[in-house]
Amino acid sequence: MVDRMLWLVFIILILWAIAMHFIWKDNTHNPYKVNPNSVALSFDDGPTPPYTSEILSILQQNDVYATFFVLGKNAERYPELVLKAYKEGNAIACHGVNHLDLTTATKEQVESEVLGCKKIIEKIIGKSPICYRPAFNKITPTVQKYIEEQGMVIIKVEIDSTDWKHTDANSIVNTTLSLIAPQSEITMHDGTSESENRSTTVKALPILIQKIKKMGLDVSRICYP
């Protein structure tokens, strides 16, 4: 009888340990950090047709997700692209309304840029964004504090793919690969206006994803609660 009780206690302890393992594992999810053994992929300045749609197709074909730091003015103009990206499992975050330099903006301009973008995203996807990337990767402590008070964390550019200046896909890929490490965050672009040609980004993207996977790394997203 004692032996049976001991076995029962032993089994209960094992089951409890297993349960705690999975609970702990779930609670370690941090939406603001890149998963271990992964690199995060993000796109700034969009959405802009046809490039955002083409990027979304490439992400789906390669079974990966990304984070889109959208401009409010573009999201308002192409809400269907923002909603499509979100419904396909990608994260949607703020990049301002008009790509304004927040280090030289007035208090009123900062509020309009930050809250304007946040409200536009909320209207489209029905949820509040949890991350904000400042235009030109520039911000002051005062503005950062204000943005954080609005419930968003600042996510700056870590690895610049330089797709905004290169016209050759291989240059974009090689520049990016030379800088990545596990838990890096890569920034590419799918905007800012229809006059900008992002076809080189579209061409580089599938090559980059496949090369990252060959390095034994996954491609993931940040700012996805």
mmCIF file of C-alpha atoms in Angstrom:
data_model
loop_
_atom_site.group_PDB
_atom_site.id
_atom_site.type_symbol
_atom_site.label_atom_id
_atom_site.label_comp_id
_atom_site.label_asym_id
_atom_site.label_seq_id
_atom_site.Cartn_x
_atom_site.Cartn_y
_atom_site.Cartn_z
ATOM 1 C CA MET A 1 0.000 0.000 0.000
ATOM 2 C CA VAL A 2 2.835 2.366 0.926
ATOM 3 C CA ASP A 3 4.639 1.513 -2.306
ATOM 4 C CA ARG A 4 1.529 2.291 -4.330
ATOM 5 C CA MET A 5 1.156 5.639 -2.570
ATOM 6 C CA LEU A 6 4.784 6.476 -3.249
ATOM 7 C CA TRP A 7 4.370 5.620 -6.925
ATOM 8 C CA LEU A 8 1.242 7.789 -7.092
ATOM 9 C CA VAL A 9 3.067 10.730 -5.511
ATOM 10 C CA PHE A 10 5.988 10.183 -7.900
ATOM 11 C CA ILE A 11 3.691 10.199 -10.942
ATOM 12 C CA ILE A 12 1.904 13.345 -9.724
ATOM 13 C CA LEU A 13 5.239 15.115 -9.270
ATOM 14 C CA ILE A 14 6.355 14.125 -12.769
ATOM 15 C CA LEU A 15 3.103 15.383 -14.301
ATOM 16 C CA TRP A 16 3.379 18.616 -12.327
ATOM 17 C CA ALA A 17 6.956 19.147 -13.526
ATOM 18 C CA ILE A 18 5.914 18.599 -17.150
ATOM 19 C CA ALA A 19 3.017 21.026 -16.777
ATOM 20 C CA MET A 20 5.257 23.676 -15.200
ATOM 21 C CA HIS A 21 7.746 23.259 -18.032
ATOM 22 C CA PHE A 22 5.145 24.122 -20.659
ATOM 23 C CA ILE A 23 3.652 26.941 -18.608
ATOM 24 C CA TRP A 24 7.118 28.435 -18.127
ATOM 25 C CA LYS A 25 7.871 27.982 -21.803
ATOM 26 C CA ASP A 26 4.707 29.841 -22.825
ATOM 27 C CA ASN A 27 5.420 32.670 -20.404
ATOM 28 C CA THR A 28 8.872 33.283 -21.873
ATOM 29 C CA HIS A 29 7.371 34.650 -25.093
ATOM 30 C CA ASN A 30 8.574 38.224 -25.526
ATOM 31 C CA PRO A 31 6.975 39.994 -28.504
ATOM 32 C CA TYR A 32 9.702 42.642 -28.535
ATOM 33 C CA LYS A 33 12.625 40.238 -28.924
ATOM 34 C CA VAL A 34 13.653 37.898 -31.706
ATOM 35 C CA ASN A 35 13.245 34.201 -30.986
ATOM 36 C CA PRO A 36 16.444 32.224 -30.308
ATOM 37 C CA ASN A 37 17.971 30.642 -33.418
ATOM 38 C CA SER A 38 15.957 33.074 -35.563
ATOM 39 C CA VAL A 39 16.295 36.383 -37.336
ATOM 40 C CA ALA A 40 13.363 38.772 -37.585
ATOM 41 C CA LEU A 41 12.344 40.382 -40.844
ATOM 42 C CA SER A 42 10.613 43.756 -41.049
ATOM 43 C CA PHE A 43 9.430 46.134 -43.752
ATOM 44 C CA ASP A 44 9.183 49.909 -43.370
ATOM 45 C CA ASP A 45 7.243 52.680 -45.117
ATOM 46 C CA GLY A 46 4.452 50.685 -46.766
ATOM 47 C CA PRO A 47 2.043 49.481 -47.738
ATOM 48 C CA THR A 48 2.604 50.292 -51.402
ATOM 49 C CA PRO A 49 1.259 48.351 -54.396
ATOM 50 C CA PRO A 50 2.390 46.252 -56.096
ATOM 51 C CA TYR A 51 5.382 45.629 -53.822
ATOM 52 C CA THR A 52 3.596 44.847 -50.559
ATOM 53 C CA SER A 53 1.402 42.248 -52.262
ATOM 54 C CA GLU A 54 4.431 40.662 -53.923
ATOM 55 C CA ILE A 55 6.280 40.558 -50.602
ATOM 56 C CA LEU A 56 3.296 38.924 -48.896
ATOM 57 C CA SER A 57 3.214 36.241 -51.600
ATOM 58 C CA ILE A 58 6.924 35.512 -51.105
ATOM 59 C CA LEU A 59 6.467 35.247 -47.333
ATOM 60 C CA GLN A 60 3.635 32.757 -47.799
ATOM 61 C CA GLN A 61 5.554 30.725 -50.376
ATOM 62 C CA ASN A 62 8.439 30.386 -47.928
ATOM 63 C CA ASP A 63 6.203 29.796 -44.884
ATOM 64 C CA VAL A 64 7.594 32.738 -42.908
ATOM 65 C CA TYR A 65 6.184 35.857 -41.246
ATOM 66 C CA ALA A 66 7.412 39.430 -40.949
ATOM 67 C CA THR A 67 6.614 42.718 -39.229
ATOM 68 C CA PHE A 68 5.285 45.653 -41.232
ATOM 69 C CA PHE A 69 6.055 49.097 -39.785
ATOM 70 C CA VAL A 70 3.448 50.988 -41.775
ATOM 71 C CA LEU A 71 3.100 54.672 -42.534
ATOM 72 C CA GLY A 72 -0.337 55.942 -41.568
ATOM 73 C CA LYS A 73 -0.842 57.820 -44.841
ATOM 74 C CA ASN A 74 -0.177 54.655 -46.855
ATOM 75 C CA ALA A 75 -2.197 52.416 -44.539
ATOM 76 C CA GLU A 76 -5.142 54.789 -44.899
ATOM 77 C CA ARG A 77 -4.828 54.686 -48.665
ATOM 78 C CA TYR A 78 -4.401 50.907 -48.906
ATOM 79 C CA PRO A 79 -6.140 49.435 -45.836
ATOM 80 C CA GLU A 80 -6.796 46.180 -47.669
ATOM 81 C CA LEU A 81 -3.042 45.501 -47.853
ATOM 82 C CA VAL A 82 -2.596 46.118 -44.125
ATOM 83 C CA LEU A 83 -5.516 43.828 -43.316
ATOM 84 C CA LYS A 84 -4.228 41.154 -45.706
ATOM 85 C CA ALA A 85 -0.786 41.215 -44.084
ATOM 86 C CA TYR A 86 -2.338 40.956 -40.624
ATOM 87 C CA LYS A 87 -4.741 38.146 -41.522
ATOM 88 C CA GLU A 88 -1.860 36.153 -42.990
ATOM 89 C CA GLY A 89 -0.112 36.186 -39.605
ATOM 90 C CA ASN A 90 2.243 39.126 -39.949
ATOM 91 C CA ALA A 91 2.675 41.798 -37.279
ATOM 92 C CA ILE A 92 1.543 45.372 -37.923
ATOM 93 C CA ALA A 93 3.405 48.194 -36.172
ATOM 94 C CA CYS A 94 3.692 52.001 -36.356
ATOM 95 C CA HIS A 95 6.167 54.052 -38.368
ATOM 96 C CA GLY A 96 4.355 57.382 -38.059
ATOM 97 C CA VAL A 97 1.887 59.001 -40.436
ATOM 98 C CA ASN A 98 4.115 61.050 -42.742
ATOM 99 C CA HIS A 99 7.650 59.807 -41.960
ATOM 100 C CA LEU A 100 8.314 62.918 -39.880
ATOM 101 C CA ASP A 101 11.612 63.430 -38.061
ATOM 102 C CA LEU A 102 10.456 63.331 -34.437
ATOM 103 C CA THR A 103 13.658 64.946 -33.152
ATOM 104 C CA THR A 104 12.762 68.273 -34.798
ATOM 105 C CA ALA A 105 8.960 68.057 -34.591
ATOM 106 C CA THR A 106 6.781 70.161 -32.303
ATOM 107 C CA LYS A 107 4.818 68.573 -29.461
ATOM 108 C CA GLU A 108 1.643 68.797 -31.538
ATOM 109 C CA GLN A 109 3.346 67.227 -34.563
ATOM 110 C CA VAL A 110 4.660 64.351 -32.447
ATOM 111 C CA GLU A 111 1.205 63.658 -31.035
ATOM 112 C CA SER A 112 -0.357 63.775 -34.505
ATOM 113 C CA GLU A 113 2.319 61.499 -35.963
ATOM 114 C CA VAL A 114 2.185 58.929 -33.161
ATOM 115 C CA LEU A 115 -1.513 58.848 -32.292
ATOM 116 C CA GLY A 116 -2.541 59.260 -35.924
ATOM 117 C CA CYS A 117 -0.678 56.121 -36.973
ATOM 118 C CA LYS A 118 -1.892 54.181 -33.950
ATOM 119 C CA LYS A 119 -5.550 55.043 -34.580
ATOM 120 C CA ILE A 120 -5.337 54.210 -38.281
ATOM 121 C CA ILE A 121 -3.956 50.753 -37.493
ATOM 122 C CA GLU A 122 -6.583 50.184 -34.799
ATOM 123 C CA LYS A 123 -9.329 51.069 -37.266
ATOM 124 C CA ILE A 124 -8.021 48.628 -39.878
ATOM 125 C CA ILE A 125 -7.108 45.538 -37.835
ATOM 126 C CA GLY A 126 -9.152 46.138 -34.689
ATOM 127 C CA LYS A 127 -6.134 45.960 -32.388
ATOM 128 C CA SER A 128 -3.603 48.432 -31.042
ATOM 129 C CA PRO A 129 -0.019 48.220 -32.328
ATOM 130 C CA ILE A 130 2.541 47.472 -29.624
ATOM 131 C CA CYS A 131 5.674 48.770 -31.389
ATOM 132 C CA TYR A 132 6.818 52.027 -32.949
ATOM 133 C CA ARG A 133 9.799 52.584 -35.223
ATOM 134 C CA PRO A 134 10.767 56.269 -35.493
ATOM 135 C CA ALA A 135 11.411 57.694 -38.944
ATOM 136 C CA PHE A 136 15.100 57.960 -39.833
ATOM 137 C CA ASN A 137 15.770 55.791 -36.747
ATOM 138 C CA LYS A 138 15.930 59.007 -34.674
ATOM 139 C CA ILE A 139 14.191 59.816 -31.396
ATOM 140 C CA THR A 140 14.627 61.914 -28.248
ATOM 141 C CA PRO A 141 14.163 60.639 -24.676
ATOM 142 C CA THR A 142 11.086 62.866 -24.278
ATOM 143 C CA VAL A 143 9.419 61.524 -27.412
ATOM 144 C CA GLN A 144 10.323 57.957 -26.499
ATOM 145 C CA LYS A 145 8.672 58.425 -23.100
ATOM 146 C CA TYR A 146 5.540 59.793 -24.788
ATOM 147 C CA ILE A 147 5.343 56.851 -27.205
ATOM 148 C CA GLU A 148 5.796 54.367 -24.377
ATOM 149 C CA GLU A 149 2.959 56.093 -22.508
ATOM 150 C CA GLN A 150 0.775 55.269 -25.521
ATOM 151 C CA GLY A 151 1.503 51.572 -24.979
ATOM 152 C CA MET A 152 4.170 51.102 -27.637
ATOM 153 C CA VAL A 153 7.807 50.005 -27.387
ATOM 154 C CA ILE A 154 10.474 51.637 -29.556
ATOM 155 C CA ILE A 155 12.056 49.235 -32.060
ATOM 156 C CA LYS A 156 14.968 50.781 -33.936
ATOM 157 C CA VAL A 157 16.631 49.477 -37.072
ATOM 158 C CA GLU A 158 19.330 46.943 -36.190
ATOM 159 C CA ILE A 159 20.471 45.608 -39.568
ATOM 160 C CA ASP A 160 19.861 47.910 -42.509
ATOM 161 C CA SER A 161 19.579 45.807 -45.661
ATOM 162 C CA THR A 162 20.365 48.982 -47.664
ATOM 163 C CA ASP A 163 17.631 48.019 -50.113
ATOM 164 C CA TRP A 164 16.692 51.712 -50.248
ATOM 165 C CA LYS A 165 19.916 52.567 -52.064
ATOM 166 C CA HIS A 166 20.986 49.397 -53.907
ATOM 167 C CA THR A 167 19.646 48.573 -57.359
ATOM 168 C CA ASP A 168 21.194 45.114 -57.361
ATOM 169 C CA ALA A 169 19.506 42.260 -55.468
ATOM 170 C CA ASN A 170 22.790 40.447 -54.786
ATOM 171 C CA SER A 171 24.225 43.557 -53.113
ATOM 172 C CA ILE A 172 21.230 43.657 -50.762
ATOM 173 C CA VAL A 173 21.572 39.963 -49.950
ATOM 174 C CA ASN A 174 25.337 40.063 -49.424
ATOM 175 C CA THR A 175 25.215 43.202 -47.271
ATOM 176 C CA THR A 176 22.550 41.680 -45.048
ATOM 177 C CA LEU A 177 24.160 38.246 -44.722
ATOM 178 C CA SER A 178 27.468 39.801 -43.676
ATOM 179 C CA LEU A 179 25.782 41.334 -40.633
ATOM 180 C CA ILE A 180 23.287 38.793 -39.360
ATOM 181 C CA ALA A 181 23.588 36.616 -36.284
ATOM 182 C CA PRO A 182 20.983 34.691 -34.278
ATOM 183 C CA GLN A 183 18.325 37.054 -32.882
ATOM 184 C CA SER A 184 19.176 39.834 -35.350
ATOM 185 C CA GLU A 185 16.478 42.053 -36.850
ATOM 186 C CA ILE A 186 16.630 42.902 -40.556
ATOM 187 C CA THR A 187 14.951 45.982 -42.014
ATOM 188 C CA MET A 188 13.779 46.189 -45.617
ATOM 189 C CA HIS A 189 11.309 48.548 -47.315
ATOM 190 C CA ASP A 190 8.016 48.216 -49.188
ATOM 191 C CA GLY A 191 7.208 51.994 -49.519
ATOM 192 C CA THR A 192 7.324 55.106 -49.200
ATOM 193 C CA SER A 193 5.448 56.299 -52.269
ATOM 194 C CA GLU A 194 4.322 54.863 -55.580
ATOM 195 C CA SER A 195 7.153 56.739 -57.289
ATOM 196 C CA GLU A 196 9.736 54.593 -55.495
ATOM 197 C CA ASN A 197 10.677 51.332 -57.142
ATOM 198 C CA ARG A 198 10.977 48.451 -54.667
ATOM 199 C CA SER A 199 11.294 45.713 -57.274
ATOM 200 C CA THR A 200 14.899 45.061 -56.203
ATOM 201 C CA THR A 201 13.685 44.368 -52.659
ATOM 202 C CA VAL A 202 11.127 41.934 -54.042
ATOM 203 C CA LYS A 203 13.815 40.209 -56.093
ATOM 204 C CA ALA A 204 16.254 39.987 -53.168
ATOM 205 C CA LEU A 205 13.747 38.729 -50.594
ATOM 206 C CA PRO A 206 13.350 35.047 -51.609
ATOM 207 C CA ILE A 207 17.107 34.691 -52.099
ATOM 208 C CA LEU A 208 17.741 36.170 -48.659
ATOM 209 C CA ILE A 209 15.170 33.947 -46.945
ATOM 210 C CA GLN A 210 16.599 30.779 -48.482
ATOM 211 C CA LYS A 211 20.176 31.703 -47.579
ATOM 212 C CA ILE A 212 19.155 32.465 -43.985
ATOM 213 C CA LYS A 213 17.461 29.068 -43.742
ATOM 214 C CA LYS A 214 20.591 27.376 -45.109
ATOM 215 C CA MET A 215 22.490 28.962 -42.218
ATOM 216 C CA GLY A 216 20.251 26.967 -39.882
ATOM 217 C CA LEU A 217 18.217 29.997 -38.794
ATOM 218 C CA ASP A 218 14.470 30.555 -38.860
ATOM 219 C CA VAL A 219 12.822 33.732 -40.118
ATOM 220 C CA SER A 220 10.402 35.187 -37.594
ATOM 221 C CA ARG A 221 8.535 38.363 -36.615
ATOM 222 C CA ILE A 222 8.616 40.785 -33.708
ATOM 223 C CA CYS A 223 5.859 42.922 -32.199
ATOM 224 C CA TYR A 224 3.321 40.132 -32.520
ATOM 225 C CA PRO A 225 1.529 39.722 -29.152
#
